[in-house]
């Protein structure tokens, strides 16, 4: 006999996960299956090992799974190792039908793993490459708000050109990025006790500019802190954000899916 109550599985998109990361790649099929079971599909994979081989592997991943798309590029941590040859070979992958953006590009002054001027140069190169290939850009920025904004402005980044992923900056920075036309992606950090600033931003982002992400395997949301993060958990971050914004889960799911598809516009062409 059928019960009166039936679970409605809403659709979500994890706008940023690292399926190729050690600890994730070994369980690729199981992780993707759990995501689908939770309604989290498609997935936007982001390559972050920054080598030509790892970027090729990210493209191959999309060919194994109909609902996985990928971002190719290099991480600011690895800027110092980037050669012109590798850069242009990765850029060429942008023509693959399931490569939906370049990134994660930007500036990380927290770890400073590459010299800042080198990070800035590669960041500008990716902004220009994205314009040339007509792709959006996924931006990683940490403790580098002023320089990030200056570069975005100088390079003419505009409406729908970029998303600030894993947003942990100030409300002022969020407003400045929104003003330029950027999207803002909220990570599981928003559920952490000490993340008042991220909660302020998650409340303030206009409906049509909001994305949600796991950045898995990192930054596992409450109630799974301490476990490895994975795309299925984006539902917990999203539920928290819906509560903050005072909207229904249905509305937040519909809006973020629509936004993600609008931003990663090649998803709709495939
Ligand atoms: Zn990042
Ligand atoms: Zn990432």
Coordinates of C-alpha atoms and ligand atoms in Angstrom, one line a residue:
X1 CA 0.0 0.0 0.0
X2 CA 1.2 3.5 -0.8
X3 CA 1.6 5.9 2.0
X4 CA 0.1 9.3 1.8
X5 CA 3.4 10.9 2.2
X6 CA 5.8 10.7 -0.7
X7 CA 9.3 12.2 -0.7
X8 CA 9.7 14.9 -3.3
X9 CA 13.3 15.0 -4.4
X10 CA 14.2 18.5 -5.6
X11 CA 16.8 19.1 -8.2
X12 CA 20.0 20.9 -7.2
X13 CA 23.3 21.6 -9.0
X14 CA 26.6 21.5 -7.1
X15 CA 28.3 24.4 -8.9
X16 CA 31.8 23.5 -7.7
X17 CA 33.3 20.1 -6.7
X18 CA 36.6 18.4 -7.2
X19 CA 35.7 14.9 -8.3
X20 CA 39.3 14.3 -9.5
X21 CA 40.8 14.9 -6.1
X22 CA 42.6 12.2 -4.2
X23 CA 40.0 10.4 -2.1
X24 CA 37.2 11.4 -4.5
X25 CA 38.5 9.9 -7.7
X26 CA 38.7 6.4 -6.2
X27 CA 34.9 6.5 -5.4
X28 CA 33.8 8.4 -8.5
X29 CA 30.8 6.2 -9.4
X30 CA 29.5 5.9 -5.8
X31 CA 29.9 9.7 -5.2
X32 CA 28.0 10.6 -8.4
X33 CA 25.3 8.0 -7.6
X34 CA 24.7 9.4 -4.1
X35 CA 24.5 12.9 -5.6
X36 CA 21.9 11.8 -8.1
X37 CA 19.9 10.0 -5.4
X38 CA 19.8 13.2 -3.4
X39 CA 18.7 15.2 -6.5
X40 CA 22.1 16.8 -7.1
X41 CA 22.6 16.6 -10.8
X42 CA 24.2 17.9 -12.9
X43 CA 27.6 18.4 -11.2
X44 CA 30.2 21.0 -12.2
X45 CA 33.6 19.5 -11.6
X46 CA 36.5 21.8 -11.3
X47 CA 40.0 20.8 -12.1
X48 CA 42.6 22.2 -9.7
X49 CA 45.8 20.2 -10.0
X50 CA 46.7 22.6 -12.9
X51 CA 48.6 20.2 -15.1
X52 CA 47.8 19.3 -18.7
X53 CA 47.3 15.7 -17.7
X54 CA 44.9 16.5 -14.9
X55 CA 42.9 18.8 -17.2
X56 CA 42.6 16.0 -19.8
X57 CA 41.5 13.7 -17.0
X58 CA 38.7 16.2 -16.1
X59 CA 37.5 16.2 -19.7
X60 CA 37.6 12.4 -19.8
X61 CA 35.5 12.3 -16.6
X62 CA 32.7 14.2 -18.3
X63 CA 32.7 11.6 -21.1
X64 CA 32.0 8.9 -18.6
X65 CA 29.0 10.6 -17.0
X66 CA 26.2 12.4 -18.9
X67 CA 25.5 14.8 -16.1
X68 CA 29.0 15.9 -15.2
X69 CA 30.5 19.0 -16.8
X70 CA 33.9 20.4 -16.1
X71 CA 35.9 23.6 -15.6
X72 CA 39.5 23.5 -16.8
X73 CA 42.4 25.8 -16.0
X74 CA 44.8 26.3 -13.2
X75 CA 44.7 27.2 -9.5
X76 CA 46.4 30.4 -8.3
X77 CA 48.5 28.2 -6.0
X78 CA 50.2 26.8 -9.1
X79 CA 50.6 30.1 -11.0
X80 CA 54.4 29.9 -10.7
X81 CA 54.6 26.6 -12.5
X82 CA 52.4 27.6 -15.5
X83 CA 54.2 27.7 -18.8
X84 CA 52.9 29.3 -22.0
X85 CA 52.7 25.9 -23.7
X86 CA 50.6 24.3 -20.9
X87 CA 48.4 27.3 -20.7
X88 CA 47.6 27.3 -24.3
X89 CA 47.0 23.5 -24.4
X90 CA 44.6 23.8 -21.5
X91 CA 42.9 26.8 -23.2
X92 CA 42.4 24.6 -26.3
X93 CA 40.3 22.2 -24.1
X94 CA 37.7 25.0 -23.9
X95 CA 36.3 24.0 -27.2
X96 CA 35.1 20.6 -25.8
X97 CA 31.3 20.6 -25.5
X98 CA 31.4 19.7 -21.8
X99 CA 34.0 22.2 -20.7
X100 CA 31.7 25.0 -19.4
X101 CA 34.2 27.5 -17.9
X102 CA 37.8 28.3 -17.2
X103 CA 39.1 28.4 -13.6
X104 CA 39.6 28.3 -10.8
X105 CA 41.6 31.4 -11.5
X106 CA 42.3 34.3 -9.2
X107 CA 44.5 35.3 -6.2
X108 CA 45.3 33.5 -3.0
X109 CA 47.2 35.7 -0.6
X110 CA 46.4 33.5 2.4
X111 CA 48.8 30.7 1.4
X112 CA 50.9 32.8 -1.0
X113 CA 52.1 29.6 -2.7
X114 CA 53.0 31.5 -5.8
X115 CA 54.4 35.0 -5.8
X116 CA 51.6 37.6 -6.0
X117 CA 52.8 39.3 -9.2
X118 CA 52.9 35.9 -10.9
X119 CA 49.4 35.0 -9.6
X120 CA 48.1 38.3 -11.0
X121 CA 49.6 37.7 -14.4
X122 CA 48.1 34.2 -14.7
X123 CA 44.7 35.6 -13.4
X124 CA 44.7 38.2 -16.2
X125 CA 45.7 35.6 -18.8
X126 CA 42.6 33.4 -17.8
X127 CA 40.3 36.4 -17.9
X128 CA 41.5 37.1 -21.4
X129 CA 41.3 33.5 -22.5
X130 CA 37.7 33.3 -21.2
X131 CA 36.8 36.3 -23.3
X132 CA 38.5 34.8 -26.4
X133 CA 36.7 31.5 -26.0
X134 CA 33.4 33.0 -24.9
X135 CA 33.4 31.1 -21.6
X136 CA 32.7 32.3 -18.1
X137 CA 35.3 32.2 -15.4
X138 CA 35.3 30.6 -12.0
X139 CA 37.2 32.8 -9.6
X140 CA 39.1 31.8 -6.4
X141 CA 40.0 34.7 -4.2
X142 CA 41.3 34.7 -0.6
X143 CA 42.5 37.7 1.4
X144 CA 43.0 39.5 -1.9
X145 CA 39.8 41.6 -2.3
X146 CA 41.4 44.9 -3.4
X147 CA 43.6 43.3 -6.1
X148 CA 40.9 41.0 -7.3
X149 CA 38.5 43.9 -7.8
X150 CA 41.2 46.1 -9.5
X151 CA 42.0 43.3 -12.0
X152 CA 38.4 42.5 -12.7
X153 CA 37.7 46.2 -13.4
X154 CA 40.9 46.7 -15.5
X155 CA 40.2 43.6 -17.6
X156 CA 36.6 44.7 -18.2
X157 CA 34.9 41.8 -16.5
X158 CA 31.1 42.4 -16.9
X159 CA 27.7 40.9 -16.7
X160 CA 27.7 37.2 -16.3
X161 CA 31.4 36.8 -17.0
X162 CA 32.5 35.4 -13.6
X163 CA 31.4 33.7 -10.4
X164 CA 33.2 34.2 -7.1
X165 CA 33.3 30.6 -5.9
X166 CA 33.4 29.7 -2.2
X167 CA 32.5 33.2 -1.2
X168 CA 34.1 34.1 2.1
X169 CA 34.8 37.8 1.6
X170 CA 33.2 40.9 3.1
X171 CA 29.7 42.2 2.3
X172 CA 31.4 45.3 0.7
X173 CA 33.4 43.0 -1.6
X174 CA 30.2 41.0 -2.5
X175 CA 28.4 44.2 -3.4
X176 CA 31.3 45.4 -5.6
X177 CA 31.5 42.0 -7.4
X178 CA 27.7 42.0 -7.9
X179 CA 27.9 45.6 -9.3
X180 CA 30.3 44.3 -11.9
X181 CA 27.9 41.6 -12.9
X182 CA 29.5 38.6 -11.1
X183 CA 27.6 35.7 -9.6
X184 CA 28.3 34.6 -6.0
X185 CA 28.5 30.9 -4.9
X186 CA 27.9 30.0 -1.3
X187 CA 29.8 27.1 0.2
X188 CA 29.1 24.9 3.3
X189 CA 31.1 27.4 5.4
X190 CA 27.8 29.3 5.7
X191 CA 26.6 26.6 8.2
X192 CA 29.7 27.0 10.4
X193 CA 29.2 28.7 13.8
X194 CA 31.7 31.5 13.2
X195 CA 30.6 32.3 9.6
X196 CA 28.4 35.4 10.3
X197 CA 29.9 37.3 7.4
X198 CA 29.1 34.6 4.9
X199 CA 25.6 34.4 6.3
X200 CA 25.2 38.2 5.7
X201 CA 26.3 37.7 2.1
X202 CA 24.1 34.7 1.6
X203 CA 21.1 36.8 2.7
X204 CA 22.1 39.8 0.5
X205 CA 22.8 38.2 -2.9
X206 CA 20.0 39.0 -5.3
X207 CA 17.9 35.9 -6.3
X208 CA 19.3 35.8 -9.9
X209 CA 22.9 35.8 -8.9
X210 CA 23.1 33.1 -6.2
X211 CA 24.7 29.7 -6.7
X212 CA 25.5 26.9 -4.1
X213 CA 28.4 24.6 -4.0
X214 CA 30.3 22.1 -1.9
X215 CA 33.9 22.7 -3.0
X216 CA 34.2 19.0 -2.0
X217 CA 36.2 17.2 -0.7
X218 CA 36.7 20.3 1.5
X219 CA 34.5 22.4 3.8
X220 CA 31.9 19.9 4.8
X221 CA 28.7 21.5 5.9
X222 CA 27.0 20.9 9.3
X223 CA 25.9 18.2 10.3
X224 CA 28.7 16.3 8.6
X225 CA 31.7 18.3 9.7
X226 CA 34.7 16.1 10.2
X227 CA 33.6 13.8 7.3
X228 CA 34.9 14.2 3.8
X229 CA 32.6 16.5 1.8
X230 CA 30.8 15.3 -1.4
X231 CA 28.3 16.8 -3.8
X232 CA 25.2 15.2 -2.2
X233 CA 25.8 17.4 0.8
X234 CA 25.0 20.5 -1.1
X235 CA 21.4 19.9 -0.1
X236 CA 22.4 20.7 3.5
X237 CA 24.1 24.0 2.6
X238 CA 21.1 24.9 0.4
X239 CA 18.5 24.1 3.1
X240 CA 20.5 26.4 5.5
X241 CA 20.6 29.2 2.9
X242 CA 16.9 28.8 2.2
X243 CA 16.3 29.3 5.9
X244 CA 18.5 32.4 6.0
X245 CA 16.7 33.9 3.0
X246 CA 13.3 33.0 4.3
X247 CA 12.4 31.2 1.1
X248 CA 11.1 27.6 0.4
X249 CA 13.4 24.8 -0.6
X250 CA 11.5 24.5 -3.8
X251 CA 12.1 28.2 -4.7
X252 CA 15.8 28.1 -3.8
X253 CA 16.3 24.9 -5.8
X254 CA 14.5 26.3 -8.8
X255 CA 16.3 29.6 -8.7
X256 CA 19.8 28.2 -8.1
X257 CA 19.4 25.6 -10.9
X258 CA 18.3 28.3 -13.3
X259 CA 21.1 30.6 -12.3
X260 CA 23.7 27.8 -12.6
X261 CA 22.5 26.9 -16.1
X262 CA 22.4 30.6 -17.1
X263 CA 25.9 31.1 -15.9
X264 CA 27.5 28.0 -17.3
X265 CA 25.7 28.6 -20.5
X266 CA 27.3 25.8 -22.5
X267 CA 25.3 23.3 -20.3
X268 CA 22.2 24.2 -22.2
X269 CA 23.8 23.8 -25.7
X270 CA 24.9 20.2 -25.1
Ligands
LIG1 ZN1 38.9 27.7 -4.6
LIG2 ZN1 37.7 24.6 -5.6

